[in-house]
XYZ file of C-alpha atoms in Angstrom:
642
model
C -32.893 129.139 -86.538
C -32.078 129.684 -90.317
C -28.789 129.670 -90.040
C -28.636 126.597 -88.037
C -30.717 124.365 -90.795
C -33.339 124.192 -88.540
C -36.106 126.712 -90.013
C -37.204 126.838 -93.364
C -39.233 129.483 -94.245
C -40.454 128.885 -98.446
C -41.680 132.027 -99.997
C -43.743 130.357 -102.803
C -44.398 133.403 -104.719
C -40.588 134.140 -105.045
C -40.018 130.691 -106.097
C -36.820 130.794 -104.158
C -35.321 127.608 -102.114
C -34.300 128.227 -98.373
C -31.207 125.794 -97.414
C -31.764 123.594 -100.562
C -35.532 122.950 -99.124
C -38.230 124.179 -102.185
C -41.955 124.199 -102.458
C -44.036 123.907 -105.425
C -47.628 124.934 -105.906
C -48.766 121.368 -107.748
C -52.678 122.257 -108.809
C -54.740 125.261 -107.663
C -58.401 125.541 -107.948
C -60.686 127.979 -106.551
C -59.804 128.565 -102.382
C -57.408 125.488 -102.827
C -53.800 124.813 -103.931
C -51.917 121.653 -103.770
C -47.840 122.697 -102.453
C -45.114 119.921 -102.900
C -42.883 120.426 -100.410
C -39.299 118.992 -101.030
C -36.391 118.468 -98.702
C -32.354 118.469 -99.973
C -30.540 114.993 -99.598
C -28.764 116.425 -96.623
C -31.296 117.701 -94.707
C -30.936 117.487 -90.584
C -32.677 114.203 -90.084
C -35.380 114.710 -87.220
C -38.714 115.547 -86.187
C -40.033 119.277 -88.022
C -43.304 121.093 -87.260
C -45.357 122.732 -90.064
C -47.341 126.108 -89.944
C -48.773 127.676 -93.342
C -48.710 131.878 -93.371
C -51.352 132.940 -95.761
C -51.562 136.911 -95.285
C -51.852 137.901 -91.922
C -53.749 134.026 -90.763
C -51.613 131.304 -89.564
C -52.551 127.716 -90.198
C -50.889 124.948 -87.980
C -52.391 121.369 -88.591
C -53.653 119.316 -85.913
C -50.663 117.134 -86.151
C -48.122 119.218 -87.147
C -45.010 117.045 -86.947
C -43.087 115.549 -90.032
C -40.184 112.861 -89.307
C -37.602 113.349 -91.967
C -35.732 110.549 -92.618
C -32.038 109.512 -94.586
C -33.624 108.489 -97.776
C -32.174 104.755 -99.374
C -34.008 105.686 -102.361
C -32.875 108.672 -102.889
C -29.673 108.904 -105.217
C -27.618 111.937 -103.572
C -28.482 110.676 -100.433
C -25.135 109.132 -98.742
C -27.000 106.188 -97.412
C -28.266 105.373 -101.214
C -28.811 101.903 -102.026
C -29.235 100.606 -105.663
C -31.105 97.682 -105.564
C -34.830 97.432 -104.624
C -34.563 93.524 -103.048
C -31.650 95.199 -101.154
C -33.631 97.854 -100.141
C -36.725 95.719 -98.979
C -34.460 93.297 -97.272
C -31.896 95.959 -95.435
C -34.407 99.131 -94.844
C -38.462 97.785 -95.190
C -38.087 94.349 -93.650
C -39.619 94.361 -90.066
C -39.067 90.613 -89.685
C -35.271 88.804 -89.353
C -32.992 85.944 -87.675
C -29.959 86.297 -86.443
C -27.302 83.075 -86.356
C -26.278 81.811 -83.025
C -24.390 78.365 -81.960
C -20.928 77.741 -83.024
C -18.847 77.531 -86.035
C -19.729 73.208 -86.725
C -23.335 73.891 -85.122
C -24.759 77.149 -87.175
C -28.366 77.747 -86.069
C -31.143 80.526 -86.711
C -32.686 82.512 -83.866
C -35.529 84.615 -85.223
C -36.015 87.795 -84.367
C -39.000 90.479 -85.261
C -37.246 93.797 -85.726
C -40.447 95.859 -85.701
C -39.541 99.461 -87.147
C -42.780 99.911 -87.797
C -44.862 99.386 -84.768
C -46.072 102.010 -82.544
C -44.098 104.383 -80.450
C -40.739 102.698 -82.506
C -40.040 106.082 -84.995
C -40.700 108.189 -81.843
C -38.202 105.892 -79.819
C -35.733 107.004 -82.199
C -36.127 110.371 -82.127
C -35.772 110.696 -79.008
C -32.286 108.714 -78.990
C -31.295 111.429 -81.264
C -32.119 113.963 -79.042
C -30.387 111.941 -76.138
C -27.438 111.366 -78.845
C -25.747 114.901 -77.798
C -24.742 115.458 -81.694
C -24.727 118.670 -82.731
C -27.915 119.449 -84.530
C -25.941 120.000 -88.046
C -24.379 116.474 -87.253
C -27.651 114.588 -87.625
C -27.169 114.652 -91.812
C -24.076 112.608 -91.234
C -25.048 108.976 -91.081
C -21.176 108.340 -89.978
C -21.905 110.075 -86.891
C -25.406 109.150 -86.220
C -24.564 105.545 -86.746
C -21.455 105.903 -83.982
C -23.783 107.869 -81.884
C -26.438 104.866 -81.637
C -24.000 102.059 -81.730
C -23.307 103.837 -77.752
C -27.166 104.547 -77.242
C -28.439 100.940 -78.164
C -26.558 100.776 -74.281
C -26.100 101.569 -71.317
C -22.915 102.167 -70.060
C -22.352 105.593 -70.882
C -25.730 107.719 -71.282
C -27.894 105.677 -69.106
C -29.432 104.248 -72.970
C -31.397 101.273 -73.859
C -29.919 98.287 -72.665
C -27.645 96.944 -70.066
C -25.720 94.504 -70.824
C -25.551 91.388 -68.130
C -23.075 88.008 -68.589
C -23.383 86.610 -65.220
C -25.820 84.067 -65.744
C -28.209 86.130 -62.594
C -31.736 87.761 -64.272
C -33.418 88.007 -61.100
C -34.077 92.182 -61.576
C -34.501 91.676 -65.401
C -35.568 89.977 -68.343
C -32.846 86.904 -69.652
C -31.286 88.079 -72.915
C -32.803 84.691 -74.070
C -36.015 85.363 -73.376
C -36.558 88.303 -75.829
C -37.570 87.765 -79.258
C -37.719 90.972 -80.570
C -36.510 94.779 -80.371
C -40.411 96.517 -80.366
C -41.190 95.476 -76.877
C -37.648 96.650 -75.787
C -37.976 100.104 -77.592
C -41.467 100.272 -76.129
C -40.470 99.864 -72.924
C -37.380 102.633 -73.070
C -39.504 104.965 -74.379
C -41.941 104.918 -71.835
C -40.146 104.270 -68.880
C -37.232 106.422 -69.961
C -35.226 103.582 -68.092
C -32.594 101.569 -69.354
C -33.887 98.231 -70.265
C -32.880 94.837 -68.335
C -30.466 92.900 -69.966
C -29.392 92.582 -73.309
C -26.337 90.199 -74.634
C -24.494 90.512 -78.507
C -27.457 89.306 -80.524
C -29.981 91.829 -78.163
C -27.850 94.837 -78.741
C -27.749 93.550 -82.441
C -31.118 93.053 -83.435
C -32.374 97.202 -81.321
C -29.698 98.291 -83.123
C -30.597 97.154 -86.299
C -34.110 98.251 -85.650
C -32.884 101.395 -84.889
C -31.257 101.848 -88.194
C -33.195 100.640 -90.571
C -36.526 103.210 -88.656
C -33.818 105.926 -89.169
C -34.046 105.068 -92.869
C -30.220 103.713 -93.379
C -29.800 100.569 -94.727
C -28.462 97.428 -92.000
C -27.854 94.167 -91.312
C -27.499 91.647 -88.236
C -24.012 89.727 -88.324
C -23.099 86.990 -86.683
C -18.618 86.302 -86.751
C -18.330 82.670 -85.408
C -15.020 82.183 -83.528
C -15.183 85.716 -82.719
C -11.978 87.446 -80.931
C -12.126 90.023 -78.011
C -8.178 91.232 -78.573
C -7.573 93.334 -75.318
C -4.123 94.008 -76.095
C -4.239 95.156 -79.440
C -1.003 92.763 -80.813
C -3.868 91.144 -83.331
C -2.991 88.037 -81.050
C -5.556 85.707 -78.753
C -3.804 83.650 -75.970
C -4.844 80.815 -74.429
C -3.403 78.793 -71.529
C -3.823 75.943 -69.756
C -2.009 73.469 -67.327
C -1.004 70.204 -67.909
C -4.521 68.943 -67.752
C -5.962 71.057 -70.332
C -7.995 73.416 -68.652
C -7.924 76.813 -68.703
C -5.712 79.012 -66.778
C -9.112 82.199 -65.989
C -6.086 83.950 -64.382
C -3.850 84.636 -67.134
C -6.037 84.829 -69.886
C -6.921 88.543 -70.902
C -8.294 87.746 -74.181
C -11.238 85.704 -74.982
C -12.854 83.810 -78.180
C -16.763 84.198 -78.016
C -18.759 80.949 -79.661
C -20.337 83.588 -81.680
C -20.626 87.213 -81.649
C -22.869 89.627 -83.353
C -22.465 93.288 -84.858
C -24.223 95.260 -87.273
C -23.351 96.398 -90.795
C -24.812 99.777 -91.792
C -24.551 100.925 -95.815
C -23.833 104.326 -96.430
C -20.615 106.607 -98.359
C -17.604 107.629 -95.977
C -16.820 111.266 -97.727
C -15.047 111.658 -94.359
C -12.127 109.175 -95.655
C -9.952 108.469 -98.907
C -11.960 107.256 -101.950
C -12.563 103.445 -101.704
C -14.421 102.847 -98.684
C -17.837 103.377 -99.163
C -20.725 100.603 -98.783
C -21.215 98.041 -95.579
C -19.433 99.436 -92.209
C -18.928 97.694 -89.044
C -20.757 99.299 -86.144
C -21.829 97.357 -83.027
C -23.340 98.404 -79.393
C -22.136 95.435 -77.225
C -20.285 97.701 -74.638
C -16.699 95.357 -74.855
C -14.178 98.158 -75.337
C -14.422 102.060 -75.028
C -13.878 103.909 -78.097
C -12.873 107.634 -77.561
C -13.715 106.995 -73.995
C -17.008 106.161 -74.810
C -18.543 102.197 -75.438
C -18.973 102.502 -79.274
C -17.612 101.112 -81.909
C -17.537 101.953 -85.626
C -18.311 102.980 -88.436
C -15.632 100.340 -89.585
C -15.762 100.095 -93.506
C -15.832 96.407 -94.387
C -13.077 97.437 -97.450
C -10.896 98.543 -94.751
C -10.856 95.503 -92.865
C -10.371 93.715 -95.650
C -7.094 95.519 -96.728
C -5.466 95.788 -92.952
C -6.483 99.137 -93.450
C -6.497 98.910 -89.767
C -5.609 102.970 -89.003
C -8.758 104.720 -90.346
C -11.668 105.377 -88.197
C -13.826 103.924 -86.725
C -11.976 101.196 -84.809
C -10.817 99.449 -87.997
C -8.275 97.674 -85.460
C -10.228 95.907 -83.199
C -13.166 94.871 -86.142
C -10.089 93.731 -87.943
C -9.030 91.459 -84.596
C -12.197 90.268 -84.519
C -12.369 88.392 -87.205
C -8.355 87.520 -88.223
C -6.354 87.587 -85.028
C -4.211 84.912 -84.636
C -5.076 82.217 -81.963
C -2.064 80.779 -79.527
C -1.956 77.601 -77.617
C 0.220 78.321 -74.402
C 0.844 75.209 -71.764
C 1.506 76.775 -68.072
C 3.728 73.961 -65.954
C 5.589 73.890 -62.718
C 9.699 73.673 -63.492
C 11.873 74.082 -60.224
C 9.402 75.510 -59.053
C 8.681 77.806 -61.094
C 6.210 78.421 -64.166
C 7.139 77.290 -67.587
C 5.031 78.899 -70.718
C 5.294 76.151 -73.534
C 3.937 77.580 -77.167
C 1.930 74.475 -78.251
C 0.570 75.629 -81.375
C -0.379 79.050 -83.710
C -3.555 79.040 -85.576
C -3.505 81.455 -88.318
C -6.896 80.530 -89.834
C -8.848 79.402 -86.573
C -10.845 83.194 -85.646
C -13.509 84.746 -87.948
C -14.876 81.801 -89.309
C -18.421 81.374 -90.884
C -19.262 85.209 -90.897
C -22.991 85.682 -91.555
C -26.197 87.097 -92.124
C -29.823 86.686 -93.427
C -29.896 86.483 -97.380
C -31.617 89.078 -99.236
C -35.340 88.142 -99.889
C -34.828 84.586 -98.204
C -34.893 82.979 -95.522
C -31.856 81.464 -95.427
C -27.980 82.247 -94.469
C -25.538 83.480 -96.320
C -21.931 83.467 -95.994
C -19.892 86.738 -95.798
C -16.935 86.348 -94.800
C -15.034 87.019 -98.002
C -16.607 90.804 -97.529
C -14.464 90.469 -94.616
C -10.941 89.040 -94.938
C -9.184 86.695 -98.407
C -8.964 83.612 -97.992
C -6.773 82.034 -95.621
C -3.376 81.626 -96.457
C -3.570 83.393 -100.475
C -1.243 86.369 -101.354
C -3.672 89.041 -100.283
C -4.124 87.515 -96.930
C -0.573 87.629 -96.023
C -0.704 91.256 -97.700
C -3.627 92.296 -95.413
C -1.709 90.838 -92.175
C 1.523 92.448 -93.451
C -0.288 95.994 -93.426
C -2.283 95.601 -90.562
C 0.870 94.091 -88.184
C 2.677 97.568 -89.386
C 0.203 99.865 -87.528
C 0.530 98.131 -84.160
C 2.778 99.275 -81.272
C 5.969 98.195 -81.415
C 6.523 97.157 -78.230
C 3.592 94.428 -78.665
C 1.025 95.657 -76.038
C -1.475 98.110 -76.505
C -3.199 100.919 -74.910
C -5.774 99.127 -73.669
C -2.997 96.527 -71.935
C -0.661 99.184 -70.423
C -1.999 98.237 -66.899
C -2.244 94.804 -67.327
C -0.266 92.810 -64.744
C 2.553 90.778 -66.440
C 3.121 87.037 -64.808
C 6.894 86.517 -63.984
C 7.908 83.339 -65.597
C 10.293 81.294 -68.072
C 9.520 80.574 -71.693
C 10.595 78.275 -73.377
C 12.967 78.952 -76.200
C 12.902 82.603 -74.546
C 9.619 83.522 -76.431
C 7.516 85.906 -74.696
C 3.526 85.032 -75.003
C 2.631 88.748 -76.060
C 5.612 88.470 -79.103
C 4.170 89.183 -82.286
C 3.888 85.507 -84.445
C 1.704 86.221 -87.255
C 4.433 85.686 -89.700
C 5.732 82.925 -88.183
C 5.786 79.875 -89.826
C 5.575 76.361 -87.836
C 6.313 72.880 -89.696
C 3.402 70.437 -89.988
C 2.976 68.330 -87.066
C 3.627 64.439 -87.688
C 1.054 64.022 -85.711
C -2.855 65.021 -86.112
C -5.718 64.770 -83.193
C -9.109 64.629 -84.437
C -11.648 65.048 -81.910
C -15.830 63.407 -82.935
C -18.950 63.624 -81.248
C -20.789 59.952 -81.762
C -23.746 61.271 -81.992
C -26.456 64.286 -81.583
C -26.038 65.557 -78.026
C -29.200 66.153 -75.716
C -29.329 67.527 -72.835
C -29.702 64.251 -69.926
C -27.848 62.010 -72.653
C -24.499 60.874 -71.754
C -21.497 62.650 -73.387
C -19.688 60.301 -75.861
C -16.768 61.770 -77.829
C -13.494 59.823 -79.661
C -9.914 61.631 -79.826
C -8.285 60.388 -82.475
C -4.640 60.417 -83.214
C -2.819 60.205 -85.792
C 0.587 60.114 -87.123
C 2.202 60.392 -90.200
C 5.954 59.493 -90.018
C 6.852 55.671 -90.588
C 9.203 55.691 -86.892
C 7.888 54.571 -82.721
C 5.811 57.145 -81.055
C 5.040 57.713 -77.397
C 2.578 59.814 -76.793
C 1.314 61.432 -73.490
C -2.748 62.456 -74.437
C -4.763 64.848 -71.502
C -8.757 65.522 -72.587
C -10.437 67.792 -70.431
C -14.363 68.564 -71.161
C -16.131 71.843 -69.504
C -19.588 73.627 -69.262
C -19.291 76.681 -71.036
C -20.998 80.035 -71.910
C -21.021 81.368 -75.500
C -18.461 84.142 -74.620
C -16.034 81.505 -73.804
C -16.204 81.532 -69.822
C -15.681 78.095 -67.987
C -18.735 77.608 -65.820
C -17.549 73.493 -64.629
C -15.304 70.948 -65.191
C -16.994 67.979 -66.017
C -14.129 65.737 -66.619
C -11.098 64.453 -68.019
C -8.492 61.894 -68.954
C -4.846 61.195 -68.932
C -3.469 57.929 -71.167
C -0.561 57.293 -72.825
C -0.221 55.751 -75.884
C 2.171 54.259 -78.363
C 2.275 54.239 -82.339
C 4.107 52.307 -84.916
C 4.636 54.289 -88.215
C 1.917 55.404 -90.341
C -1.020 54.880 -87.972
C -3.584 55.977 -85.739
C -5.624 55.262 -82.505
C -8.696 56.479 -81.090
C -9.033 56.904 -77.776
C -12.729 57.714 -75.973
C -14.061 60.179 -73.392
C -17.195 59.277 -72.221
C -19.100 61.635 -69.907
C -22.308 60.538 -68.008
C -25.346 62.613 -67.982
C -25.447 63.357 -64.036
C -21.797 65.128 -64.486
C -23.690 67.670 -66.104
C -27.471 68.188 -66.025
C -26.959 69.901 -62.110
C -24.749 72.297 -63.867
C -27.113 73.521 -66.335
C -29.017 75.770 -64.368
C -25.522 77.289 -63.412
C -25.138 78.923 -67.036
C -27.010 81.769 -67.913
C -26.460 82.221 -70.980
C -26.515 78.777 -74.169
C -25.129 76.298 -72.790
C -21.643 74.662 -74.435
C -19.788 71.815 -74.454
C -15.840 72.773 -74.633
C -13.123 69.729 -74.976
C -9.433 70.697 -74.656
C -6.730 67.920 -75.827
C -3.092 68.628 -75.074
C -0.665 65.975 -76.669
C 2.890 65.839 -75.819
C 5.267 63.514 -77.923
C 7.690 61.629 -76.258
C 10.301 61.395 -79.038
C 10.604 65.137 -80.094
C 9.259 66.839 -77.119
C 6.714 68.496 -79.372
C 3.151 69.564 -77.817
C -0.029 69.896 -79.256
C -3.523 71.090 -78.730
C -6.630 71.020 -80.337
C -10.283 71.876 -78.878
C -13.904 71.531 -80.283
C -17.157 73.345 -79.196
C -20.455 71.464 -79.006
C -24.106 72.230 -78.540
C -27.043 70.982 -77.340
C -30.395 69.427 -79.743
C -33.693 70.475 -78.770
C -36.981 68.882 -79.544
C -38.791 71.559 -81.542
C -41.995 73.965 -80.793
C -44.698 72.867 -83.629
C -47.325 75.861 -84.621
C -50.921 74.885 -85.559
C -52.562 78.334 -87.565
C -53.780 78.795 -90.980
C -51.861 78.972 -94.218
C -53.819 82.411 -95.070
C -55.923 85.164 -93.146
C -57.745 88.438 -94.156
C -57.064 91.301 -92.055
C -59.605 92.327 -89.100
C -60.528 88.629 -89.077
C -59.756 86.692 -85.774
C -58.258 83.114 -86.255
C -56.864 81.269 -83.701
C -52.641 79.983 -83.289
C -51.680 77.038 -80.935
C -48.459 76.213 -79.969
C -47.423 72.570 -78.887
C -44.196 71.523 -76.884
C -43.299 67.952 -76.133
C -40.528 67.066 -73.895
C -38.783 64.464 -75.549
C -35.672 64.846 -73.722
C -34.794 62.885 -70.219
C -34.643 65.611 -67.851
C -37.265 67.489 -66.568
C -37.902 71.127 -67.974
C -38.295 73.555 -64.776
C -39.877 76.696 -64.819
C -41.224 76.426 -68.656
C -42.066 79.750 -70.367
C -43.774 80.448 -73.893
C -43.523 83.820 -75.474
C -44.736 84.625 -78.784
C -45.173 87.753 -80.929
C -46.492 88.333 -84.542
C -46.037 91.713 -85.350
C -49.162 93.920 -86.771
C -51.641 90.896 -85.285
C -50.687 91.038 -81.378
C -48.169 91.959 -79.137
C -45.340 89.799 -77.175
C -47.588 87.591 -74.749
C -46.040 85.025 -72.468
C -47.320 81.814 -70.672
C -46.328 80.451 -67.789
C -45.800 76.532 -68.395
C -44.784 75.278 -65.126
C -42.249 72.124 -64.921
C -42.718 69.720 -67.514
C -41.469 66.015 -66.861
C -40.168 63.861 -69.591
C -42.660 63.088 -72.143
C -44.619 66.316 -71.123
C -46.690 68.307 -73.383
C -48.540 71.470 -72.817
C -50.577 73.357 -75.398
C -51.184 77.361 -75.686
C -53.502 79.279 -77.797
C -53.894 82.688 -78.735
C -56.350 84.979 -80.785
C -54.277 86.724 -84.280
C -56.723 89.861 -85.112
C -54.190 90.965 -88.423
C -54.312 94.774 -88.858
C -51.955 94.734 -91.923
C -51.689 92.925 -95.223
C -48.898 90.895 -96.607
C -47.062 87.864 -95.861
C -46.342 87.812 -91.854
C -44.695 86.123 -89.341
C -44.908 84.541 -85.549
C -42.276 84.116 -83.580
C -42.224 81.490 -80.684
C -39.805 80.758 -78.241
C -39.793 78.330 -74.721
C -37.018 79.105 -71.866
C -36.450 76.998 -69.006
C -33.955 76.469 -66.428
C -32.186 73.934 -67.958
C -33.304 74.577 -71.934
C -32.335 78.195 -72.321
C -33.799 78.528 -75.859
C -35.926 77.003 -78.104
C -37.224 78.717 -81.125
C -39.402 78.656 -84.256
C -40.856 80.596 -86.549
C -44.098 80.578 -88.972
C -45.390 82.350 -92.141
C -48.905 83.482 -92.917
C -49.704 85.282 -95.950
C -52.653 88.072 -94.694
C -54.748 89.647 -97.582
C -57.307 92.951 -97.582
């Protein structure tokens, strides 16, 4: 209809526009003319038909369909971007990683976005139509960026991909096993099913896709330390007994390894000036928005500033990344439970924040587009503002049914109190906790917790290590040991003390986790003299031997050459139920091998046939799953020429 947007009819002999939409006659010669047709910068982004009325004959091409797109090039466009490396990196590149591991242990995890490849643009479309926004609605990239951050899954609107954290893949594909969006998309789009399963970086890299084939600008980002604040009180908790290890029961937050959004670039007329550029969105369903499992548009500037009010969902991007993380120790007393406050880490979430670099392949560090620096003037200022919007009463919305343990703090301070501006002294005494060397999987364990003390007086100090098997999102999967000592300092001096676990405490657990598999050490210290308590915990992963890739430096397209792909076992455990997949986008599709078991020392050797249908440098991605080895990956470069 005309007066919905959605039918232009351009008179070219009156010369007159229709809705801002205009058409030129270019050339004319003879029977012929040549008609520019031009769209305005706010057209309804979609797919249009085209018909041509000359007198009373009507012309409709074969393929009548034109995709209109948001437009990064174009100036009045709200998604405009200035620079043209930006522009190739954010909008045209097809090809990506996305950083995984933990904050000490950053690694890359390639990923082939694939905007490009068949059936992906029509994908899209249809998630617009599935999107329920109201026709006019698809010129706002604020809303279609929301609308796809709860389409990219499932929980709502049956979209494309269910999320799954419990380790069982059995009806499914293992989030770990993809290494790409295209054959996700594909798959949607023909089954009209919602895809089986999909974890942060999944959800990331579709959505992503999904963005940049829509034409607006976007980025995968990883936050390392990453807080899931259910209560809204900017605040994570953790407790444990006396032992160290984690109390499941009580803890209704969680800090994730990693976890990974998306940043989208567009203007926010819908807000005060000030808050245009990168905004937050991300489609891992981990809190409903507006009912719904979205989140964003969050404006980076906001988040920044503790601008935590203005939408989208400032507050909980803003948690993400600064929330303060508190050590709680959970003992019997009279029998009775006793919540000690061990320590407050002000600087210990959002750490590392990252994404690909523009035009290299390497990672840069954003996390100053994020938050200041720790501990400076506009820090504290940010906290300040953001502490002022949250409910006084220190829970939440999302925590008013929460069940609230009956116990006895110590020094009457309730866990869920606000402490951000609280200031503890510096402990006299430091723990330091080092990994001896690389850790394989089948090698023993071998850390040192080191203590140390910085008060010339006697100290007597009671030191509890516990070590677990954990997933990336920060649940426990097994305890694989600990150790209780007490030991005594003079003065200005410190000890190390070692926790050694042996390889067969582990390895049968590895098949347990479904997800990368962590190695997460818990120290609780508890002086003597003062009657002060500590805690301090690391996160390690696991080395892999690597995949090596035998293929040319160059190829010409429509030429066959031929790729192998070598794995060697190296490690002292077998590998059970090996898989290779690899994909090189515009020379063949996601293929996968079946490798069998492959014993210590074990090699195996796959080929495949790369028949390049485009030009330009290209990549292929390879990656090998097992049951104990949940992900290996590499990634090669060939430049393809006409």
């Amino acid at each position: 209809m005309p007066t919905l947007g959605t039918q232009m009819s351009l008179n070219l002999r009156s010369g007159k526009d229709c809705n801002g939409w205009r058409a030129t006659i270019i050339t004319s010669s003879n029977k012929e003319c040549l008609v520019a047709v031009t769209s305005p910068a706010d057209a309804i982004v979609g797919k249009y038909c085209l018909k041509v009325i000359t007198g009373s004959d009507t012309y409709k091409p074969e393929n009548d369909v034109v995709y209109l797109l948001f437009n990064p090039w174009c100036q009045v466009d709200t998604v405009f971007m200035a620079g043209d490396a930006e522009k190739n990196e954010y909008v045209l590149n097809d090809t990506g990683c996305i950083y995984v591991g933990s904050a000490d242990y950053i690694r890359s995890r390639p990923w082939n976005f694939g905007q490009f490849e068949e059936f992906i643009l029509d994908c899209c479309m249809y998630l617009l139509d599935q999107s329920k926004l109201k026709l006019s609605a698809r010129r706002d990239p604020v809303a279609v960026s929301r609308a796809m951050s709860a389409l990219v899954n499932a929980n709502d609107d049956r979209g494309v991909l269910v999320g799954n954290w419990s380790g069982g893949y059995t009806c499914g594909t293992s989030p770990l096993r993809w290494i790409g969006s295209v054959s996700i998309l594909q798959q949607y789009y023909k089954t009209k099913q919602s895809v089986r399963y999909g974890q942060c970086w999944v959800f990331s890299g579709v959505l992503t896709t999904v963005m940049r084939c829509l034409g607006i600008p976007a980025r995968s980002v990883s936050n390392f330390d990453s807080a899931h604040d259910t209560q809204e009180d900017l605040r994570v908790d953790i407790y444990v007994n006396e032992h160290g290890e984690p109390l499941k029961k009580l803890s209704f937050d969680s800090i994730w390894n990693f976890h990974v959004w998306n940043d989208v670039w567009m203007k926010r007329p819908d807000l005060p000036a000030g808050y245009d550029g990168w905004q937050t969105i991300d489609s891992t369903p981990q809190e409903r928005s507006h009912g719904i499992f979205q989140c964003g548009p969050s404006p980076l500037k906001a988040v920044q500033e503790g601008d935590v009010y203005l939408n989208f969902d400032c507050k909980f991007v803003y948690a993400e990344v600064n929330a303060d993380k508190v050590f709680w120790c959970v003992r019997k007393v009279n029998g009775k439970e006793e919540y000690i406050r061990t320590n407050v880490y002000a600087n210990a979430i959002g750490k590392n924040i990252s994404t690909k670099a523009v035009g290299q392949n390497r990672r840069e560090d954003i996390t100053a587009q994020y938050k200041y620096p720790e501990g400076s003037p506009q820090e504290r200022k940010a906290m300040q503002r953001a502490s002022s919007f949250i409910s006084r009463n220190g829970f939440g919305a999302r925590f008013a049914s929460a069940i609230v343990p009956r116990a006895r703090f110590q020094q009457d301070v309730h866990p869920w109190s606000r402490c951000q501006d609280e200031v503890l002294p510096k402990p006299e005494v430091q723990l330091e906790i080092t990994s001896k060397k690389p850790l394989y999987p089948g090698n023993p364990i071998d850390l040192g917790i080191t203590v140390k003390t910085s008060a010339p007086t006697s100290w007597t100090i009671n030191l509890t290590a516990s070590c677990h098997l954990q997933s990336y999102i920060g649940q426990i999967e097994g305890n694989l040991g600990s150790i209780k000592e007490t030991i005594k300092l003079e003065g200005k001096s410190e000890m190390e003390v070692p926790l050694k676990i042996a390889a067969d405490k582990y390895v049968g657990r590895l098949a347990s986790v479904g997800d990368e598999d962590l190695i997460k050490v818990i120290v609780i210290a508890e002086i003597e003299e003062t009657d002060e308590k500590l805690a301090k915990e690391t996160t390690l992963i696991f080395q892999y031997p690597p995949i090596t890739v035998e293929m040319p430096a160059t190829a010409k397209v429509d030429q066959e050459f031929n790729c192998a792909f070598i794995f060697k076992n190296t490690l002292r455990i077998p590998l059970q139920d090996c898989k290779l997949c690899v994909e090189g986008l515009g020379m063949f599709k996601m293929t996968s091998f079946d490798e069998g078991d492959i014993q210590p020392g074990g090699i195996f050797k796959s080929k495949i046939i790369c028949t390049p249908k485009r030009a330009g440098e290209k990549k292929i991605v390879a990656k090998v799953t097992s049951v104990q080895v949940k992900e290996i990956s590499v990634e090669k470069a060939i430049t393809i020429t006409e």
